[in-house]
mmCIF file of C-alpha atoms in Angstrom:
data_model
loop_
_atom_site.group_PDB
_atom_site.id
_atom_site.type_symbol
_atom_site.label_atom_id
_atom_site.label_comp_id
_atom_site.label_asym_id
_atom_site.label_seq_id
_atom_site.Cartn_x
_atom_site.Cartn_y
_atom_site.Cartn_z
ATOM 1 C CA MET V 1 -0.314 16.980 10.372
ATOM 2 C CA ASN V 2 0.132 17.707 6.595
ATOM 3 C CA LYS V 3 -0.680 14.353 5.351
ATOM 4 C CA LEU V 4 -2.172 10.972 5.600
ATOM 5 C CA LYS V 5 0.335 8.975 7.250
ATOM 6 C CA PHE V 6 -1.107 6.629 9.904
ATOM 7 C CA PHE V 7 1.964 6.778 12.328
ATOM 8 C CA SER V 8 2.795 10.018 11.571
ATOM 9 C CA ILE V 9 -0.116 11.018 13.805
ATOM 10 C CA ILE V 10 0.936 8.781 16.490
ATOM 11 C CA LEU V 11 4.543 10.576 16.266
ATOM 12 C CA LEU V 12 3.264 14.428 16.247
ATOM 13 C CA SER V 13 0.030 14.025 18.604
ATOM 14 C CA ALA V 14 2.642 14.912 21.660
ATOM 15 C CA ALA V 15 3.189 18.203 19.915
ATOM 16 C CA MET V 16 -0.011 18.942 18.352
ATOM 17 C CA VAL V 17 -1.454 22.461 18.060
ATOM 18 C CA TYR V 18 -3.837 22.059 15.447
ATOM 19 C CA VAL V 19 -6.024 18.966 15.099
ATOM 20 C CA TRP V 20 -8.266 16.247 13.359
ATOM 21 C CA GLY V 21 -15.820 13.695 13.802
ATOM 22 C CA CYS V 22 -18.067 11.645 11.695
ATOM 23 C CA GLY V 23 -19.524 8.922 13.363
ATOM 24 C CA ASP V 24 -17.408 6.059 14.863
ATOM 25 C CA ASP V 25 -17.541 3.282 12.663
ATOM 26 C CA THR V 26 -16.942 0.243 14.536
ATOM 27 C CA THR V 27 -18.750 -2.958 12.751
ATOM 28 C CA THR V 28 -16.493 -5.591 12.506
ATOM 29 C CA GLY V 29 -16.037 -7.985 9.483
ATOM 30 C CA THR V 30 -16.985 -11.699 9.979
ATOM 31 C CA PRO V 31 -13.745 -13.551 9.203
ATOM 32 C CA GLY V 32 -14.372 -15.938 6.095
ATOM 33 C CA THR V 33 -11.547 -18.332 3.796
ATOM 34 C CA GLY V 34 -10.428 -15.120 1.567
ATOM 35 C CA GLY V 35 -9.947 -11.814 1.043
ATOM 36 C CA SER V 36 -12.484 -9.784 -1.635
ATOM 37 C CA VAL V 37 -10.044 -7.447 -3.375
ATOM 38 C CA PRO V 38 -11.010 -4.140 -4.618
ATOM 39 C CA THR V 39 -10.638 -2.030 -7.749
ATOM 40 C CA LEU V 40 -8.965 1.214 -7.175
ATOM 41 C CA ASN V 41 -8.705 4.233 -9.485
ATOM 42 C CA MET V 42 -6.705 6.676 -8.220
ATOM 43 C CA ARG V 43 -5.435 9.215 -11.171
ATOM 44 C CA VAL V 44 -3.536 11.908 -11.516
ATOM 45 C CA GLY V 45 -4.248 15.302 -11.076
ATOM 46 C CA SER V 46 -7.191 14.355 -8.600
ATOM 47 C CA PHE V 47 -7.606 16.606 -5.744
ATOM 48 C CA TYR V 48 -8.781 15.847 -2.012
ATOM 49 C CA VAL V 49 -9.804 18.406 0.662
ATOM 50 C CA PHE V 50 -10.361 16.917 4.243
ATOM 51 C CA ASN V 51 -11.599 18.246 7.681
ATOM 52 C CA ILE V 52 -9.439 17.825 10.469
ATOM 53 C CA ASP V 53 -11.273 17.431 14.067
ATOM 54 C CA SER V 54 -9.688 16.185 17.602
ATOM 55 C CA LEU V 55 -11.317 13.541 19.492
ATOM 56 C CA SER V 56 -10.935 13.685 23.058
ATOM 57 C CA THR V 57 -10.112 10.853 25.856
ATOM 58 C CA SER V 58 -13.693 11.759 27.279
ATOM 59 C CA GLY V 59 -15.322 10.978 24.080
ATOM 60 C CA GLY V 60 -15.801 14.637 22.980
ATOM 61 C CA VAL V 61 -15.252 15.785 19.122
ATOM 62 C CA SER V 62 -13.872 19.439 18.299
ATOM 63 C CA HIS V 63 -14.129 20.811 15.128
ATOM 64 C CA THR V 64 -10.758 23.058 13.922
ATOM 65 C CA SER V 65 -10.232 25.410 11.303
ATOM 66 C CA LEU V 66 -7.471 23.601 9.618
ATOM 67 C CA LYS V 67 -7.603 21.559 6.437
ATOM 68 C CA THR V 68 -5.789 19.331 4.639
ATOM 69 C CA SER V 69 -5.400 19.039 0.703
ATOM 70 C CA ASN V 70 -3.806 16.532 -1.267
ATOM 71 C CA THR V 71 -2.863 16.133 -4.663
ATOM 72 C CA TYR V 72 -1.929 13.093 -7.002
ATOM 73 C CA LEU V 73 1.138 14.761 -9.013
ATOM 74 C CA ALA V 74 2.595 12.039 -10.989
ATOM 75 C CA GLN V 75 2.367 8.362 -11.477
ATOM 76 C CA GLY V 76 5.032 6.410 -12.067
ATOM 77 C CA THR V 77 8.311 4.518 -10.993
ATOM 78 C CA TYR V 78 9.451 5.758 -7.254
ATOM 79 C CA PHE V 79 11.666 3.636 -4.876
ATOM 80 C CA THR V 80 11.964 1.005 -7.264
ATOM 81 C CA GLN V 81 8.198 0.424 -7.663
ATOM 82 C CA PRO V 82 6.047 1.048 -10.347
ATOM 83 C CA ASN V 83 2.558 2.343 -10.909
ATOM 84 C CA ALA V 84 3.120 4.458 -7.528
ATOM 85 C CA PHE V 85 1.811 7.775 -7.167
ATOM 86 C CA GLN V 86 3.681 10.858 -5.686
ATOM 87 C CA ILE V 87 0.806 13.234 -3.604
ATOM 88 C CA LEU V 88 1.817 16.796 -2.783
ATOM 89 C CA SER V 89 0.283 17.880 0.219
ATOM 90 C CA GLN V 90 -0.541 20.489 2.336
ATOM 91 C CA THR V 91 -2.433 21.837 5.502
ATOM 92 C CA LYS V 92 -3.849 25.468 6.043
ATOM 93 C CA ASP V 93 -5.516 27.122 8.642
ATOM 94 C CA THR V 94 -8.420 28.565 7.151
ATOM 95 C CA ILE V 95 -9.006 31.263 9.406
ATOM 96 C CA SER V 96 -5.664 32.959 8.581
ATOM 97 C CA ASN V 97 -5.082 31.284 5.285
ATOM 98 C CA ILE V 98 -1.489 30.471 6.043
ATOM 99 C CA THR V 99 -0.064 27.449 5.377
ATOM 100 C CA LEU V 100 1.077 25.189 7.799
ATOM 101 C CA SER V 101 2.972 22.469 6.303
ATOM 102 C CA THR V 102 3.588 21.020 2.449
ATOM 103 C CA ASP V 103 4.946 17.586 2.032
ATOM 104 C CA THR V 104 5.390 15.210 -0.750
ATOM 105 C CA PHE V 105 4.034 11.241 0.214
ATOM 106 C CA TYR V 106 3.735 7.991 -2.166
ATOM 107 C CA VAL V 107 1.392 5.220 -2.073
ATOM 108 C CA ARG V 108 0.551 2.611 -4.360
ATOM 109 C CA TYR V 109 -1.800 -0.649 -4.673
ATOM 110 C CA ASP V 110 -0.395 -3.548 -5.980
ATOM 111 C CA GLY V 111 -1.875 -7.230 -6.034
ATOM 112 C CA GLY V 112 -4.759 -6.306 -3.434
ATOM 113 C CA LYS V 113 -2.094 -4.587 -1.196
ATOM 114 C CA PHE V 114 -2.456 -1.073 -0.188
ATOM 115 C CA TYR V 115 1.411 0.769 0.698
ATOM 116 C CA GLN V 116 2.890 3.781 1.891
ATOM 117 C CA TYR V 117 6.244 4.981 1.549
ATOM 118 C CA GLY V 118 8.284 5.559 4.633
ATOM 119 C CA VAL V 119 5.862 5.068 7.341
ATOM 120 C CA LEU V 120 7.827 2.946 9.880
ATOM 121 C CA GLN V 121 10.624 5.204 9.560
ATOM 122 C CA LEU V 122 8.436 8.022 11.488
ATOM 123 C CA ILE V 123 8.181 5.750 14.101
ATOM 124 C CA SER V 124 12.264 5.149 14.381
ATOM 125 C CA PRO V 125 14.374 6.691 12.023
ATOM 126 C CA THR V 126 16.660 3.787 12.392
ATOM 127 C CA ILE V 127 14.212 1.568 9.757
ATOM 128 C CA PRO V 128 15.347 2.062 6.099
ATOM 129 C CA ALA V 129 12.212 3.560 4.223
ATOM 130 C CA GLN V 130 10.306 1.459 2.322
ATOM 131 C CA TRP V 131 7.442 0.827 0.797
ATOM 132 C CA ASP V 132 5.168 -0.296 4.435
ATOM 133 C CA LEU V 133 2.187 -2.810 4.578
ATOM 134 C CA VAL V 134 -0.955 -0.268 4.990
ATOM 135 C CA ALA V 135 -3.733 -3.226 3.923
ATOM 136 C CA ASP V 136 -4.065 -6.614 2.822
ATOM 137 C CA PHE V 137 -7.225 -7.235 0.800
ATOM 138 C CA ASN V 138 -5.998 -10.698 0.100
ATOM 139 C CA VAL V 139 -6.517 -11.630 3.696
ATOM 140 C CA ALA V 140 -10.016 -12.650 4.981
ATOM 141 C CA GLN V 141 -11.700 -9.442 6.268
ATOM 142 C CA GLY V 142 -11.702 -9.543 10.241
ATOM 143 C CA THR V 143 -8.342 -11.502 10.069
ATOM 144 C CA SER V 144 -5.126 -9.916 11.073
ATOM 145 C CA PHE V 145 -1.792 -9.816 8.937
ATOM 146 C CA ASP V 146 1.403 -8.693 9.991
ATOM 147 C CA ILE V 147 2.890 -5.172 8.699
ATOM 148 C CA ALA V 148 6.049 -4.396 11.477
ATOM 149 C CA LEU V 149 7.058 -6.533 14.939
ATOM 150 C CA GLY V 150 9.372 -5.080 17.470
ATOM 151 C CA VAL V 151 9.499 -1.663 15.958
ATOM 152 C CA PRO V 152 11.456 0.981 18.364
ATOM 153 C CA ILE V 153 8.733 3.840 19.919
ATOM 154 C CA THR V 154 11.330 7.102 19.944
ATOM 155 C CA ILE V 155 8.501 8.825 21.917
ATOM 156 C CA ILE V 156 8.497 6.369 25.004
ATOM 157 C CA PRO V 157 12.255 5.349 25.988
ATOM 158 C CA GLY V 158 12.591 1.614 26.296
ATOM 159 C CA ALA V 159 9.012 0.883 24.410
ATOM 160 C CA SER V 160 8.467 -0.883 21.053
ATOM 161 C CA ALA V 161 5.590 -2.416 18.698
ATOM 162 C CA ASN V 162 4.052 -4.814 17.527
ATOM 163 C CA ILE V 163 2.241 -3.657 14.631
ATOM 164 C CA THR V 164 -1.087 -5.517 12.640
ATOM 165 C CA GLY V 165 -3.501 -4.857 10.916
ATOM 166 C CA ARG V 166 -7.045 -6.357 9.571
ATOM 167 C CA ILE V 167 -9.360 -4.912 7.486
ATOM 168 C CA ALA V 168 -12.258 -4.877 9.529
ATOM 169 C CA VAL V 169 -15.123 -3.451 7.356
ATOM 170 C CA ASP V 170 -16.466 -2.106 3.918
ATOM 171 C CA THR V 171 -18.240 0.762 5.236
ATOM 172 C CA THR V 172 -19.489 4.112 4.296
ATOM 173 C CA PHE V 173 -19.622 7.848 5.963
ATOM 174 C CA ASN V 174 -20.500 10.785 4.825
ATOM 175 C CA THR V 175 -18.728 14.367 3.524
ATOM 176 C CA HIS V 176 -19.820 17.475 5.889
ATOM 177 C CA GLY V 177 -20.038 20.724 4.936
ATOM 178 C CA TYR V 178 -20.214 20.195 0.895
ATOM 179 C CA GLY V 179 -23.417 17.841 -0.325
ATOM 180 C CA ASN V 180 -23.129 15.315 2.854
ATOM 181 C CA VAL V 181 -21.670 12.589 0.033
ATOM 182 C CA GLY V 182 -21.781 9.038 1.389
ATOM 183 C CA ILE V 183 -18.237 8.074 0.609
ATOM 184 C CA ASN V 184 -17.778 4.241 0.170
ATOM 185 C CA CYS V 185 -14.884 2.745 1.734
ATOM 186 C CA PHE V 186 -12.958 -0.267 3.539
ATOM 187 C CA ARG V 187 -11.422 0.203 6.749
ATOM 188 C CA SER V 188 -7.970 -0.924 7.372
ATOM 189 C CA GLU V 189 -7.637 -0.987 11.399
ATOM 190 C CA ILE V 190 -4.028 -0.913 12.464
ATOM 191 C CA VAL V 191 -3.264 -1.825 15.876
ATOM 192 C CA ALA V 192 0.299 -1.054 18.022
ATOM 193 C CA ASP V 193 0.564 -3.039 20.606
ATOM 194 C CA ILE V 194 2.722 -1.005 23.181
ATOM 195 C CA ILE V 195 5.456 -3.388 24.772
ATOM 196 C CA ILE V 196 7.877 -2.128 27.779
ATOM 197 C CA GLY V 197 10.038 -5.163 28.824
ATOM 198 C CA GLY V 198 8.273 -7.996 27.279
ATOM 199 C CA PHE V 199 4.980 -6.815 28.856
ATOM 200 C CA SER V 200 1.760 -5.011 26.745
ATOM 201 C CA ILE V 201 1.348 -1.763 28.449
ATOM 202 C CA GLY V 202 -1.803 -1.436 25.834
ATOM 203 C CA LYS V 203 -2.810 -0.784 22.128
ATOM 204 C CA VAL V 204 -3.019 2.147 20.043
ATOM 205 C CA TYR V 205 -5.709 2.172 17.146
ATOM 206 C CA VAL V 206 -5.748 3.887 13.516
ATOM 207 C CA ASP V 207 -7.869 3.666 10.983
ATOM 208 C CA TYR V 208 -6.831 3.595 7.396
ATOM 209 C CA PHE V 209 -9.958 4.163 5.235
ATOM 210 C CA ILE V 210 -9.161 3.547 1.599
ATOM 211 C CA GLY V 211 -11.947 4.499 -0.848
ATOM 212 C CA ASP V 212 -12.748 2.147 -4.058
ATOM 213 C CA ALA V 213 -13.767 2.724 -7.582
ATOM 214 C CA ASP V 214 -17.477 1.049 -6.688
ATOM 215 C CA PRO V 215 -19.232 3.094 -8.239
ATOM 216 C CA SER V 216 -16.739 4.574 -10.768
ATOM 217 C CA THR V 217 -17.405 8.066 -9.336
ATOM 218 C CA ASN V 218 -16.434 6.825 -5.643
ATOM 219 C CA PRO V 219 -12.957 8.574 -4.612
ATOM 220 C CA SER V 220 -10.612 5.974 -4.783
ATOM 221 C CA GLY V 221 -7.147 5.678 -2.408
ATOM 222 C CA MET V 222 -6.998 7.488 0.904
ATOM 223 C CA VAL V 223 -10.096 9.318 2.001
ATOM 224 C CA ARG V 224 -9.808 8.975 5.707
ATOM 225 C CA VAL V 225 -7.529 8.301 8.950
ATOM 226 C CA ARG V 226 -8.124 8.151 12.156
ATOM 227 C CA LEU V 227 -6.219 7.762 15.242
ATOM 228 C CA ARG V 228 -8.352 7.026 18.139
ATOM 229 C CA PRO V 229 -7.532 8.536 21.424
ATOM 230 C CA ILE V 230 -4.616 7.011 23.069
ATOM 231 C CA THR V 231 -4.911 6.069 26.991
ATOM 232 C CA LEU V 232 -1.701 4.353 28.039
ATOM 233 C CA PRO V 233 -0.528 4.029 31.674
ATOM 234 C CA VAL V 234 2.267 5.881 30.730
ATOM 235 C CA TYR V 235 1.161 8.326 28.239
ATOM 236 C CA SER V 236 -2.348 9.569 27.053
ATOM 237 C CA GLN V 237 -3.231 11.708 24.363
ATOM 238 C CA SER V 238 -6.788 13.247 22.082
ATOM 239 C CA GLY V 239 -7.213 11.359 18.443
ATOM 240 C CA VAL V 240 -7.576 12.867 15.541
ATOM 241 C CA ASP V 241 -9.993 12.379 12.676
ATOM 242 C CA GLN V 242 -8.985 13.577 8.999
ATOM 243 C CA PHE V 243 -11.738 13.202 6.824
ATOM 244 C CA LEU V 244 -12.616 13.708 3.240
ATOM 245 C CA GLN V 245 -14.436 17.117 2.090
ATOM 246 C CA ILE V 246 -14.197 17.597 -1.010
ATOM 247 C CA TYR V 247 -13.125 15.356 -3.805
ATOM 248 C CA VAL V 248 -12.565 16.450 -7.751
ATOM 249 C CA PRO V 249 -11.146 13.800 -9.855
ATOM 250 C CA GLY V 250 -8.587 13.702 -12.314
ATOM 251 C CA PRO V 251 -8.950 14.108 -16.275
#
């Protein structure tokens, strides 16, 4: 799990030999009449390091020796969209100092909406890669918005997912290991309702935390991704929590 792509976690969780706690941010927002659009200040040259913890189905948390680093390499037009960011992501085992994976991914923030490129393609390679919505701050906090409907789930034969999101809460979590710094962010709750034969068999929850520039020194962009433990009748899997430890702003 070398990058903060929330659906890649779902697909890779069955094969994980390494995994990624903090307290559970379960507070939900109160639905209103309009969204509050935050200011994000993602910058080229910024460097983020994340701890990786495992969340068991019984509620326990296990720390691992793995860390993921994200470096914002460039800002420009990618896949026809301007002002997008190219991010280099690497995961290392801190005991052996071996790099386990390296990848590049892309995010952008436009008109109060946060996107990541090609996320849904990780669920089904037949879906054309595109800029997939992760969070819509124009929608009132606590109100759901559609991400994708009828998406095939390749790891569960015959299954599909209706995927929705909502900005659940404006929250803060603390870094671990270096300074115990409070990170201000919004939690976008992504829900995949798993459908087989026209009936829902359960839901998979991914919390996607997006930092904003309040205050200006607060890291913007993806600061944490948490897959909650999966307990479906046909599939179960421990959860994963990848959360910010170190942030070095760009010039």
